[in-house]
PDB file of C-alpha atoms (C1' of nucleotides) in Angstrom:
ATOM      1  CA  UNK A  20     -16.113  11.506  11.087  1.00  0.00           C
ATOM      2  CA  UNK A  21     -12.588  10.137   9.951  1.00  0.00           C
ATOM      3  CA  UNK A  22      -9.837   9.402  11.888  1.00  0.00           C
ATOM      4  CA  UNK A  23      -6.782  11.765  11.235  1.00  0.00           C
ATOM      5  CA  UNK A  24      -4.035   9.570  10.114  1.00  0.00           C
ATOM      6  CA  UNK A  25      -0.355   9.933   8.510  1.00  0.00           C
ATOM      7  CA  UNK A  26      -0.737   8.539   5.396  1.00  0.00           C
ATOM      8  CA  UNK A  27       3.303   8.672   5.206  1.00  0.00           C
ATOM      9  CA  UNK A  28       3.481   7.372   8.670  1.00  0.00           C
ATOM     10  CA  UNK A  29       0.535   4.770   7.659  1.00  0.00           C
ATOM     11  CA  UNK A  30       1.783   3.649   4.455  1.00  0.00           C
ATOM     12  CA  UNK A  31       5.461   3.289   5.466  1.00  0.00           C
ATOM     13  CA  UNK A  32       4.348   0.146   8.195  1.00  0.00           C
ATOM     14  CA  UNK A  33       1.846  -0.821   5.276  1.00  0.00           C
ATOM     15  CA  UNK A  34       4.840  -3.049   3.741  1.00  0.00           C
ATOM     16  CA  UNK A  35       4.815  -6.701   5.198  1.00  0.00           C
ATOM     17  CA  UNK A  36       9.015  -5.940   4.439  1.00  0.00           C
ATOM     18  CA  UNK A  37       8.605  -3.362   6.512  1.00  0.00           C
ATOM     19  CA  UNK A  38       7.288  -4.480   9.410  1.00  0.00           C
ATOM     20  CA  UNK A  39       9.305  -7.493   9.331  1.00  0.00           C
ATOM     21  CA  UNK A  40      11.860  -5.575   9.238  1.00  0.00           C
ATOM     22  CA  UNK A  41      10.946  -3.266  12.181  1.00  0.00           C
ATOM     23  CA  UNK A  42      10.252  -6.797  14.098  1.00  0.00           C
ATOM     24  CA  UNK A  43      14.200  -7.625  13.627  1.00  0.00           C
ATOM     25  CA  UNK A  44      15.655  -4.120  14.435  1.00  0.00           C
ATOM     26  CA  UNK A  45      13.072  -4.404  17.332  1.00  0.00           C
ATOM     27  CA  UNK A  46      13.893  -7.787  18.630  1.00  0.00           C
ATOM     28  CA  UNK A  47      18.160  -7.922  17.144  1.00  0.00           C
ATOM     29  CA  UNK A  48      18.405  -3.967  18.889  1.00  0.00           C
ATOM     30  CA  UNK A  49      19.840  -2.818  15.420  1.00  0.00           C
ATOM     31  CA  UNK A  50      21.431  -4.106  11.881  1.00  0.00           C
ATOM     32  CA  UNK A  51      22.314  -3.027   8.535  1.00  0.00           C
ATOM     33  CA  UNK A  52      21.128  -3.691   5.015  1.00  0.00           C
ATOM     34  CA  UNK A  53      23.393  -6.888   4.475  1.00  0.00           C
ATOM     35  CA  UNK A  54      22.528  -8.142   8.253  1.00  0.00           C
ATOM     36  CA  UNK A  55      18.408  -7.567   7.751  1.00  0.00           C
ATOM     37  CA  UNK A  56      18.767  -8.716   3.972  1.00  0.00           C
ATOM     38  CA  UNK A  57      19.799 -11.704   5.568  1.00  0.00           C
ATOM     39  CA  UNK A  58      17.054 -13.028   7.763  1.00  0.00           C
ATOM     40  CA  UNK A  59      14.665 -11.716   3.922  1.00  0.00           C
ATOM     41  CA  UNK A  60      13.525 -12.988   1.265  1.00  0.00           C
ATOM     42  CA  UNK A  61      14.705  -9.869  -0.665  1.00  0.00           C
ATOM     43  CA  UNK A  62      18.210  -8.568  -1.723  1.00  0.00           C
ATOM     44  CA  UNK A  63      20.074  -5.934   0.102  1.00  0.00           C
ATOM     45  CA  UNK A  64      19.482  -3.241  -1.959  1.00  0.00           C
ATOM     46  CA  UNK A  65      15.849  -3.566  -1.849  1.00  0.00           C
ATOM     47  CA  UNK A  66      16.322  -3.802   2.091  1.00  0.00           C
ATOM     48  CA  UNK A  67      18.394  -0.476   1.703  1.00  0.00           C
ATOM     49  CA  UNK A  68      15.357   1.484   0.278  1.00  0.00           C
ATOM     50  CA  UNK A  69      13.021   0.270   2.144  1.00  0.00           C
ATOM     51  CA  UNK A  70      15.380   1.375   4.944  1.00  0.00           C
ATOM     52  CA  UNK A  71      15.064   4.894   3.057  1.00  0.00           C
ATOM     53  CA  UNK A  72      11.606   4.961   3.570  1.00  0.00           C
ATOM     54  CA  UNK A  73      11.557   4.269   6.922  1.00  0.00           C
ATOM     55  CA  UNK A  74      14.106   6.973   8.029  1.00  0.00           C
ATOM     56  CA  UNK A  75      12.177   9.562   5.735  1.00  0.00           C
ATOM     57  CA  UNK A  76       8.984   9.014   7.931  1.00  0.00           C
ATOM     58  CA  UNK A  77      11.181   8.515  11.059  1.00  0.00           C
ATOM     59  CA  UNK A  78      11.038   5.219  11.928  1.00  0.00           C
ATOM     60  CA  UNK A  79      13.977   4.484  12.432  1.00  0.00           C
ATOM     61  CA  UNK A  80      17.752   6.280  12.724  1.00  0.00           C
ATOM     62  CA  UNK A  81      21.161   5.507  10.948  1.00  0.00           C
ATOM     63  CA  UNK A  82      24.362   5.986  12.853  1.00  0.00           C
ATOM     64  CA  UNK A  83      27.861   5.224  10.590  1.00  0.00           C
ATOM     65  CA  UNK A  84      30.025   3.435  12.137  1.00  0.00           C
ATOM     66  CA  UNK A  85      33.241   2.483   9.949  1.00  0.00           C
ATOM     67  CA  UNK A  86      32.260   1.198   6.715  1.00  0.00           C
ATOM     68  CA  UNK A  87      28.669   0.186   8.383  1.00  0.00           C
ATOM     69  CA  UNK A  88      25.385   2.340   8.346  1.00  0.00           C
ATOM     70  CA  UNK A  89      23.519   0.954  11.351  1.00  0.00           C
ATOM     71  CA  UNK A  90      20.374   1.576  11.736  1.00  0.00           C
ATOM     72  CA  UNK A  91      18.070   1.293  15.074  1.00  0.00           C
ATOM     73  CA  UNK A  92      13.985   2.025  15.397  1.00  0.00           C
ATOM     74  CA  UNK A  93      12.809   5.294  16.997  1.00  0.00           C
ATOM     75  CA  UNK A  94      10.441   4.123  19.609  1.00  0.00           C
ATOM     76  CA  UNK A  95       8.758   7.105  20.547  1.00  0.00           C
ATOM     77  CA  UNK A  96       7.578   7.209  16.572  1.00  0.00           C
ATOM     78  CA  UNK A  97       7.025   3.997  16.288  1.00  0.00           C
ATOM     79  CA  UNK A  98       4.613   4.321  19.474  1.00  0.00           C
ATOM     80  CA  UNK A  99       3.188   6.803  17.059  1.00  0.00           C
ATOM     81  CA  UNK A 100       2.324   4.812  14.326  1.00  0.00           C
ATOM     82  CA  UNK A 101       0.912   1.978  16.818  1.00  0.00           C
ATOM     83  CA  UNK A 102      -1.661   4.604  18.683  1.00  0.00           C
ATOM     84  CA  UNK A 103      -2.516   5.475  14.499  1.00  0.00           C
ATOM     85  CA  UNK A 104      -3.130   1.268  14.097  1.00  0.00           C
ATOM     86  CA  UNK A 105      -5.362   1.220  17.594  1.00  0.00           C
ATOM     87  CA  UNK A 106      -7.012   4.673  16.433  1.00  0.00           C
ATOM     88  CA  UNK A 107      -8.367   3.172  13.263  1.00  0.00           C
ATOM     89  CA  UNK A 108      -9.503  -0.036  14.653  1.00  0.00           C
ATOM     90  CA  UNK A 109     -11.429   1.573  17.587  1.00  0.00           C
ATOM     91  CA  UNK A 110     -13.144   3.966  14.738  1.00  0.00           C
ATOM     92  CA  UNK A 111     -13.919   1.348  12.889  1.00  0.00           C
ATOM     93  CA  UNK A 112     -14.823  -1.075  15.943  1.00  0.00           C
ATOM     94  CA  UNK A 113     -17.151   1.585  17.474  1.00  0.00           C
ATOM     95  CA  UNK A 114     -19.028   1.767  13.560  1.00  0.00           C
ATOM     96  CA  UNK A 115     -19.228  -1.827  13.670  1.00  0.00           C
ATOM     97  CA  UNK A 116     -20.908  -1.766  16.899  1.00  0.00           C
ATOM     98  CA  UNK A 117     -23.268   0.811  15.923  1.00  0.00           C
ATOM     99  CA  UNK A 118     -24.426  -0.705  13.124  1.00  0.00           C
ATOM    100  CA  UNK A 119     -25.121  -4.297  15.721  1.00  0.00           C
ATOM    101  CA  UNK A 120     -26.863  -2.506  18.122  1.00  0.00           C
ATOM    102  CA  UNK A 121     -29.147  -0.815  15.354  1.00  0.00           C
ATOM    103  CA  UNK A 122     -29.562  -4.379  13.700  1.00  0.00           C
ATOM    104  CA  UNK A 123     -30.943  -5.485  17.120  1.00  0.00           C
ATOM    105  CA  UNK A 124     -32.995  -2.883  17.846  1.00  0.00           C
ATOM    106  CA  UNK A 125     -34.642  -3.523  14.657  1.00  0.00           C
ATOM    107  CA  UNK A 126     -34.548  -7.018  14.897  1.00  0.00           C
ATOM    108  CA  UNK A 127     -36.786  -6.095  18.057  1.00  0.00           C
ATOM    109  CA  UNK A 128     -38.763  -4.015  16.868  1.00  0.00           C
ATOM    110  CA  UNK A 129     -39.898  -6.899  14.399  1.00  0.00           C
ATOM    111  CA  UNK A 130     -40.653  -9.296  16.254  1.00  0.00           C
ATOM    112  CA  UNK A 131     -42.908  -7.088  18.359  1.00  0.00           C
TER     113      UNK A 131
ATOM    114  CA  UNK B  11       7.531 -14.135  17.174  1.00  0.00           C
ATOM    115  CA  UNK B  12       5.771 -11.966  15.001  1.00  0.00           C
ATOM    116  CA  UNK B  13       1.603 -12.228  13.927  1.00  0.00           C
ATOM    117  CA  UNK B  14       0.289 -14.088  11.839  1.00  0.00           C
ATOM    118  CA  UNK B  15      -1.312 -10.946   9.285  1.00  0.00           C
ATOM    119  CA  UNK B  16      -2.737 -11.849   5.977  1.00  0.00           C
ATOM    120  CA  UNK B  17      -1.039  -9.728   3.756  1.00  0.00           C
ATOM    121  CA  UNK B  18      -3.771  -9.338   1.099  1.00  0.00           C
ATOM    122  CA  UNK B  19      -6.116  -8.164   3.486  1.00  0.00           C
ATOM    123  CA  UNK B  20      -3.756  -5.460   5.585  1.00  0.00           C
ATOM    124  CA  UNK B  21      -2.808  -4.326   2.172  1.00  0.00           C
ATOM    125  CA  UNK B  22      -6.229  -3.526   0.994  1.00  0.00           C
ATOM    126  CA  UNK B  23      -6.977  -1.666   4.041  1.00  0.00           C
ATOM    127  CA  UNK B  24      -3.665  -0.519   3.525  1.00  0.00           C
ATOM    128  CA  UNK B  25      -4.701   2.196   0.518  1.00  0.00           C
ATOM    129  CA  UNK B  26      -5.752   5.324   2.202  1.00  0.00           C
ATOM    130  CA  UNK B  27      -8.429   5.768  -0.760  1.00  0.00           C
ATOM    131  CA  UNK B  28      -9.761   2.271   0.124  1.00  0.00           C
ATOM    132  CA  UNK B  29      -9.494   3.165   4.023  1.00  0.00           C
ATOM    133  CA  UNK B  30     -11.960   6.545   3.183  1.00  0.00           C
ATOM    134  CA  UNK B  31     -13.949   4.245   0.872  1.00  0.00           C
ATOM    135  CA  UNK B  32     -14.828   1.840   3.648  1.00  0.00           C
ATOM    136  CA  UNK B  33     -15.372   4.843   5.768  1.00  0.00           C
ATOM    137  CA  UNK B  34     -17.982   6.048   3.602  1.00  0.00           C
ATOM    138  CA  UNK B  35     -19.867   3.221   2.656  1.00  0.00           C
ATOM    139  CA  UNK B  36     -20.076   2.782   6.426  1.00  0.00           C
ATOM    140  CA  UNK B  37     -21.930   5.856   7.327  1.00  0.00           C
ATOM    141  CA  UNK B  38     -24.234   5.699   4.480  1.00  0.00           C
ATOM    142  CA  UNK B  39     -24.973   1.954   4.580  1.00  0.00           C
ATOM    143  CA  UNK B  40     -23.793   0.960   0.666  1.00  0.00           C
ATOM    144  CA  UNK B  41     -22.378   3.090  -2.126  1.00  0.00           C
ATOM    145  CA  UNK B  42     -22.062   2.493  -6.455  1.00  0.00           C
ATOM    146  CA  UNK B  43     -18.570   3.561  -7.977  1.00  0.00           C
ATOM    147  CA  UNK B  44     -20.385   6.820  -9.137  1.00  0.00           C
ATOM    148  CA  UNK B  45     -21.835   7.903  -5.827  1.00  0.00           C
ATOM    149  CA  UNK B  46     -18.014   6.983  -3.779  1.00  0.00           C
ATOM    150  CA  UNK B  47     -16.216   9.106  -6.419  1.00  0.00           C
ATOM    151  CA  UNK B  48     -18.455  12.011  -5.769  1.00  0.00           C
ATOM    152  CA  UNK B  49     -17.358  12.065  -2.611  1.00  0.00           C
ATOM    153  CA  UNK B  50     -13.391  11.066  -2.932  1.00  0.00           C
ATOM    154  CA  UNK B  51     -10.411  12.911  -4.831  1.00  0.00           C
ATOM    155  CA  UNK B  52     -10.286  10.705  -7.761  1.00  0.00           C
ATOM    156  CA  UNK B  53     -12.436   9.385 -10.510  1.00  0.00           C
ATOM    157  CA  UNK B  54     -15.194   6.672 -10.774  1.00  0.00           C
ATOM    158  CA  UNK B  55     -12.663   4.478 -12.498  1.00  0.00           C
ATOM    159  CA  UNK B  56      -9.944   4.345 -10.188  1.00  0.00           C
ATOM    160  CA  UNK B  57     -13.104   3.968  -7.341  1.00  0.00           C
ATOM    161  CA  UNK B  58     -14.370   0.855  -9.188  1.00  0.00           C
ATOM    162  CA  UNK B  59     -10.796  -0.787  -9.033  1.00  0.00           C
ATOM    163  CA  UNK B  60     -10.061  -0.267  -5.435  1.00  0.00           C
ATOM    164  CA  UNK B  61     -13.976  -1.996  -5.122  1.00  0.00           C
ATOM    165  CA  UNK B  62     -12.726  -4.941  -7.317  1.00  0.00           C
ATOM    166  CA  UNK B  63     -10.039  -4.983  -4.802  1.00  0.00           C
ATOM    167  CA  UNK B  64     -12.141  -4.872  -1.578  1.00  0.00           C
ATOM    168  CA  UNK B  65     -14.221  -7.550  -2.688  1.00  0.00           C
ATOM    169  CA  UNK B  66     -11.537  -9.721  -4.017  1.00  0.00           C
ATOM    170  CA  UNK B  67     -10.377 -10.200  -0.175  1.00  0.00           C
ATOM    171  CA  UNK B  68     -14.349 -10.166   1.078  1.00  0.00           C
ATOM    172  CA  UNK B  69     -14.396  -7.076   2.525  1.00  0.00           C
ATOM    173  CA  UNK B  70     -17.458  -5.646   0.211  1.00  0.00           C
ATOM    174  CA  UNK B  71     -20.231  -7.390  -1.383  1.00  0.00           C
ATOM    175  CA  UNK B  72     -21.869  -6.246  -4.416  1.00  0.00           C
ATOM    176  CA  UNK B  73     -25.714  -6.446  -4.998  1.00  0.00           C
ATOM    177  CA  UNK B  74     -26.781  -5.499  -8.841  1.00  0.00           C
ATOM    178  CA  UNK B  75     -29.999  -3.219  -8.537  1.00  0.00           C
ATOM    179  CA  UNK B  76     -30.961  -2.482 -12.415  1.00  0.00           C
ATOM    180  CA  UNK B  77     -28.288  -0.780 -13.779  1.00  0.00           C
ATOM    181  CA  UNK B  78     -26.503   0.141 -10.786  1.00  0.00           C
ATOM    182  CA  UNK B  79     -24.306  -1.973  -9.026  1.00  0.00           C
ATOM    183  CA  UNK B  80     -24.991  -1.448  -5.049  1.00  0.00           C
ATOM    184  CA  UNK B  81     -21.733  -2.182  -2.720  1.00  0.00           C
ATOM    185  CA  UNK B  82     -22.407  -3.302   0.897  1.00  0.00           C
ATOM    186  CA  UNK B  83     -19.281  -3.661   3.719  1.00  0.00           C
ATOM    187  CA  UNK B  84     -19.021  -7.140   5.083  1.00  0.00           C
ATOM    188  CA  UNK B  85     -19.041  -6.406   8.636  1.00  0.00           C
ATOM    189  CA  UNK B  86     -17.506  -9.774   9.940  1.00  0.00           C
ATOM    190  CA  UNK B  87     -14.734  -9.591   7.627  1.00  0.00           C
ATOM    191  CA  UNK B  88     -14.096  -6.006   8.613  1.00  0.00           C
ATOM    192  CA  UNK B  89     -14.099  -6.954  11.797  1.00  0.00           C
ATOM    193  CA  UNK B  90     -11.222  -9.282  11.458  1.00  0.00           C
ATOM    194  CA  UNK B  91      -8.994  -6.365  10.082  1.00  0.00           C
ATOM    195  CA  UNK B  92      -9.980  -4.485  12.706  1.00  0.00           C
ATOM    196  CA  UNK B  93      -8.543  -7.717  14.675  1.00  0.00           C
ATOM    197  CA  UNK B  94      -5.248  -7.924  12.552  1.00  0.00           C
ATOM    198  CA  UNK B  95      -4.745  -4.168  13.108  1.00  0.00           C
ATOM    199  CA  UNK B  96      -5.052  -4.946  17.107  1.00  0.00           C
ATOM    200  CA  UNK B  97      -2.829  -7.468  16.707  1.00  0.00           C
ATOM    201  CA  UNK B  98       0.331  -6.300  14.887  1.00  0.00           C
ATOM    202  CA  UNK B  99      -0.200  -2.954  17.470  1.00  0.00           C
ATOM    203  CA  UNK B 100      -0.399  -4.633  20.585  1.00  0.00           C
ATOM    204  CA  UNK B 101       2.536  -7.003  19.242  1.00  0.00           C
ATOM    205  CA  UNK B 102       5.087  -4.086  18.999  1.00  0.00           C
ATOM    206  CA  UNK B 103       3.467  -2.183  21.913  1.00  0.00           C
ATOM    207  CA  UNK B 104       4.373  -5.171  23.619  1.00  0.00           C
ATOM    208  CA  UNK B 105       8.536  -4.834  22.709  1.00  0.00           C
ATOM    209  CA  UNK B 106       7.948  -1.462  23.352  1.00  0.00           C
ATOM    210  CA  UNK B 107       6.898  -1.771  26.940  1.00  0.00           C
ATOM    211  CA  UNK B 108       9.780  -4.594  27.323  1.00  0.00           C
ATOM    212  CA  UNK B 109      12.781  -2.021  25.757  1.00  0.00           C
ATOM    213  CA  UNK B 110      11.089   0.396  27.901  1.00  0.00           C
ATOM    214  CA  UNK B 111      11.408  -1.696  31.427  1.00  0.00           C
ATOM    215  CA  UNK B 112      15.055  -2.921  30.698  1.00  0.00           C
ATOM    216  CA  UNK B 113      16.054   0.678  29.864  1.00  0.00           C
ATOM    217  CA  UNK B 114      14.288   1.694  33.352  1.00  0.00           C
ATOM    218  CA  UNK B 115      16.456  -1.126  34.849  1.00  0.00           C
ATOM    219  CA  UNK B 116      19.607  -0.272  33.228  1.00  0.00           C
ATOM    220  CA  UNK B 117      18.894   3.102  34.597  1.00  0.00           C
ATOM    221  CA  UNK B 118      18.604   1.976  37.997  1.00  0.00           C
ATOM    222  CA  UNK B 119      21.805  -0.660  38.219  1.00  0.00           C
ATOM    223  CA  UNK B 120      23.597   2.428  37.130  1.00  0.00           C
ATOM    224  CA  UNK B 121      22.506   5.148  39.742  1.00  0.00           C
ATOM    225  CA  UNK B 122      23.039   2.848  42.410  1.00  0.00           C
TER     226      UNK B 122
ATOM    227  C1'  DG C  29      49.164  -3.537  -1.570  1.00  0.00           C
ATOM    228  C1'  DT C  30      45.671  -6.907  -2.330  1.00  0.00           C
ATOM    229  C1'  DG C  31      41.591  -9.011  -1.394  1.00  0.00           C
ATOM    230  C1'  DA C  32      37.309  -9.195   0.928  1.00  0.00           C
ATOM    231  C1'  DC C  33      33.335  -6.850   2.764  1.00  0.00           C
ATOM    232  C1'  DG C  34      29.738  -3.185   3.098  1.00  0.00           C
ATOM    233  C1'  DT C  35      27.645   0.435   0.694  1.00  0.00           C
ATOM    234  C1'  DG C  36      25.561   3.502  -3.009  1.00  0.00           C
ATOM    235  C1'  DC C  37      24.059   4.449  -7.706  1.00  0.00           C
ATOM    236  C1'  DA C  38      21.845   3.348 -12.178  1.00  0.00           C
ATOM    237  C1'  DA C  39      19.176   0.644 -15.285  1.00  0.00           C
ATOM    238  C1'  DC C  40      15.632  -2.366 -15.840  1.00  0.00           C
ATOM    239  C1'  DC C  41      11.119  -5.277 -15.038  1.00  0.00           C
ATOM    240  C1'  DG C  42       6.382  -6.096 -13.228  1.00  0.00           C
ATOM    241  C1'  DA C  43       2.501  -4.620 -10.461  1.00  0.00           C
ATOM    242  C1'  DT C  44      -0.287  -1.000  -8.743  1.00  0.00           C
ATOM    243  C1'  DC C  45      -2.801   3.493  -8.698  1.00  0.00           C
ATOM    244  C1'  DG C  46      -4.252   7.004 -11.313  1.00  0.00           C
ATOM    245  C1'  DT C  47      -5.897   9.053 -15.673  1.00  0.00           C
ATOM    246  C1'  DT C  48      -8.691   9.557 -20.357  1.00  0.00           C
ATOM    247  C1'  DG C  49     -11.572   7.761 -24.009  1.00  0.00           C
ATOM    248  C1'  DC C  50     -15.050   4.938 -25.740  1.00  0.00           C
ATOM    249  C1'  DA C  51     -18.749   1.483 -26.126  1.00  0.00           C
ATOM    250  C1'  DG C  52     -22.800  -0.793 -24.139  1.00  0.00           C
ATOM    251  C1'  DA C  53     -27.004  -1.568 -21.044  1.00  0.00           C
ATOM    252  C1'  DA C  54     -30.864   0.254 -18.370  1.00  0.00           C
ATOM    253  C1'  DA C  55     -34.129   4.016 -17.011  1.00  0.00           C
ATOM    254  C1'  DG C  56     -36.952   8.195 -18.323  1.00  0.00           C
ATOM    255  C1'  DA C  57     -38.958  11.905 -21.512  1.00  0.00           C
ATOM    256  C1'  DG C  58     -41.015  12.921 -25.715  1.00  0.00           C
TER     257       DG C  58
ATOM    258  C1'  DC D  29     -41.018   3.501 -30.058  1.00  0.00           C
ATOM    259  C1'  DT D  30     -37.098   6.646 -30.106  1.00  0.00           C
ATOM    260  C1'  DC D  31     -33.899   9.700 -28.021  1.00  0.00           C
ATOM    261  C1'  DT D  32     -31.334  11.150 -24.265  1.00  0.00           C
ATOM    262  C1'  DT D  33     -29.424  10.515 -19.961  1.00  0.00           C
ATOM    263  C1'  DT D  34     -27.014   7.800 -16.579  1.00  0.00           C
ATOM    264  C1'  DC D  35     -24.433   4.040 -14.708  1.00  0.00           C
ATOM    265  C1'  DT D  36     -21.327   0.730 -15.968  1.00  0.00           C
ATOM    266  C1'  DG D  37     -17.207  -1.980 -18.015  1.00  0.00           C
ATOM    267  C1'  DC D  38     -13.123  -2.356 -20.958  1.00  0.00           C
ATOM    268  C1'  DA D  39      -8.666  -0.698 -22.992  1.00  0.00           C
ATOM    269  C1'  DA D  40      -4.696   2.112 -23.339  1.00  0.00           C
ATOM    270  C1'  DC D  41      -1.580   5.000 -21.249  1.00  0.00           C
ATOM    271  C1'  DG D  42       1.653   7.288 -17.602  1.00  0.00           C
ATOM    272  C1'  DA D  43       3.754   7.534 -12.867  1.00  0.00           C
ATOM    273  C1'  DT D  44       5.239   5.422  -8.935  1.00  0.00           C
ATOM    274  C1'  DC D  45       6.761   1.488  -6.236  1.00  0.00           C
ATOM    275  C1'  DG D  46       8.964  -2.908  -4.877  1.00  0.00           C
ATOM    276  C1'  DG D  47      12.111  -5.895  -6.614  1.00  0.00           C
ATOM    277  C1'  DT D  48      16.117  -7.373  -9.323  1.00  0.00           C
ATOM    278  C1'  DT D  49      21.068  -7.232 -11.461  1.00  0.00           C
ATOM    279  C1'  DG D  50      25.475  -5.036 -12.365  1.00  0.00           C
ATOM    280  C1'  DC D  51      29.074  -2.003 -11.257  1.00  0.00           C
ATOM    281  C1'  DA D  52      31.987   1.415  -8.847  1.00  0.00           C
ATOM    282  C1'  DC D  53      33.690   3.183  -4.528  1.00  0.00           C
ATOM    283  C1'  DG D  54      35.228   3.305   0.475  1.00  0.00           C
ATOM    284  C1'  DT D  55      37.034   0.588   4.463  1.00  0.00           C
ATOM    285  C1'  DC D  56      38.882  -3.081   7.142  1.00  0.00           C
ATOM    286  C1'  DA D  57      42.299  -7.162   7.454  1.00  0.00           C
ATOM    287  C1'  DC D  58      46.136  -9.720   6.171  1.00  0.00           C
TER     288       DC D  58
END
DNA sequence: GTGACGTGCAACCGATCGTTGCAGAAAGAG
DNA sequence: CTCTTTCTGCAACGATCGGTTGCACGTCAC
């Protein structure tokens, strides 16, 4: 049994750029495409639409301001997408320890 | 500070395809191309790329059985995405909890 | 008003994910 | 042994994505 996961959601913090660049809204409280463009390794424009991206899925919210468009993460959906990370990894964890404690039981068995 | 996250390995676990292929090779111990594409949305070509892919970064391993090529998770290695995906989680649930407590405080210096 | 700054739009390039088509090796039926 | 089936790999192609450059347009400052 899979684990139901947003693949939009899921792919959109799939982009190392990406989650870099939810780590500097997250720790700078908010920035633009030339202020997060400047702490990459990429040019503004691709910081703009990867900024697209993560406003489509919700991730994060523009607000104008002047000739700015700052943008700031949405916690609450970002809290989403992190109980979708743990979800996987505790499906996958509880597999894995499955398959160890059915190893050892055989293992057991064996050496009977 | 952000984690340390080996980018070829989040972003092969990153592919939802790859994410159901792992999934089922899981639950049924080991899989071919032709036996994962029965079972998945796209063909037995596209299957046997995303496998060159998983086992590029060590996260299958293939065992030739006649004419049929077997494909086996590595559970170690698995494990240490599972880790990754703990880590970049518990990372921004981290800044989460902090935003949350200096809102809370914020909130309180201002009722008072 | 002029110049500087921030933004958006369009064209282009390379990699990735998907497809179809075809050729070759191994197993089974006759 | 031959023929057919099955599993595989390789090649070409199209769509989408992440990145770039170049340019045009608003907005702030002097």
């Amino acid at each position: 049994m899979s684990v139901a996961v947003d693949d939009d959601l899921w792919s959109a913090i799939g982009d190392p750029t990406r989650r870099r660049m939810l780590d500097l809204l997250l720790t700078d409280g908010a920035g633009t495409a030339t202020t997060l463009s400047d702490s990459l390794p990429v040019t503004r424009q691709a910081v703009a639409k990867h900024l697209a991206v993560l406003d489509r899925v919700g991730l994060v919210h523009v607000s104008p301001a002047g000739r700015e468009r700052r943008y700031r993460v949405d916690e609450a959906q970002l809290a989403r997408a992190v109980a979708q990370l743990a979800d996987v990894g505790a499906a996958w964890d509880a597999r894995l320890q499955r398959i160890k404690r059915i190893a050892e039981a055989i293992e057991r068995s064996q050496k009977k």
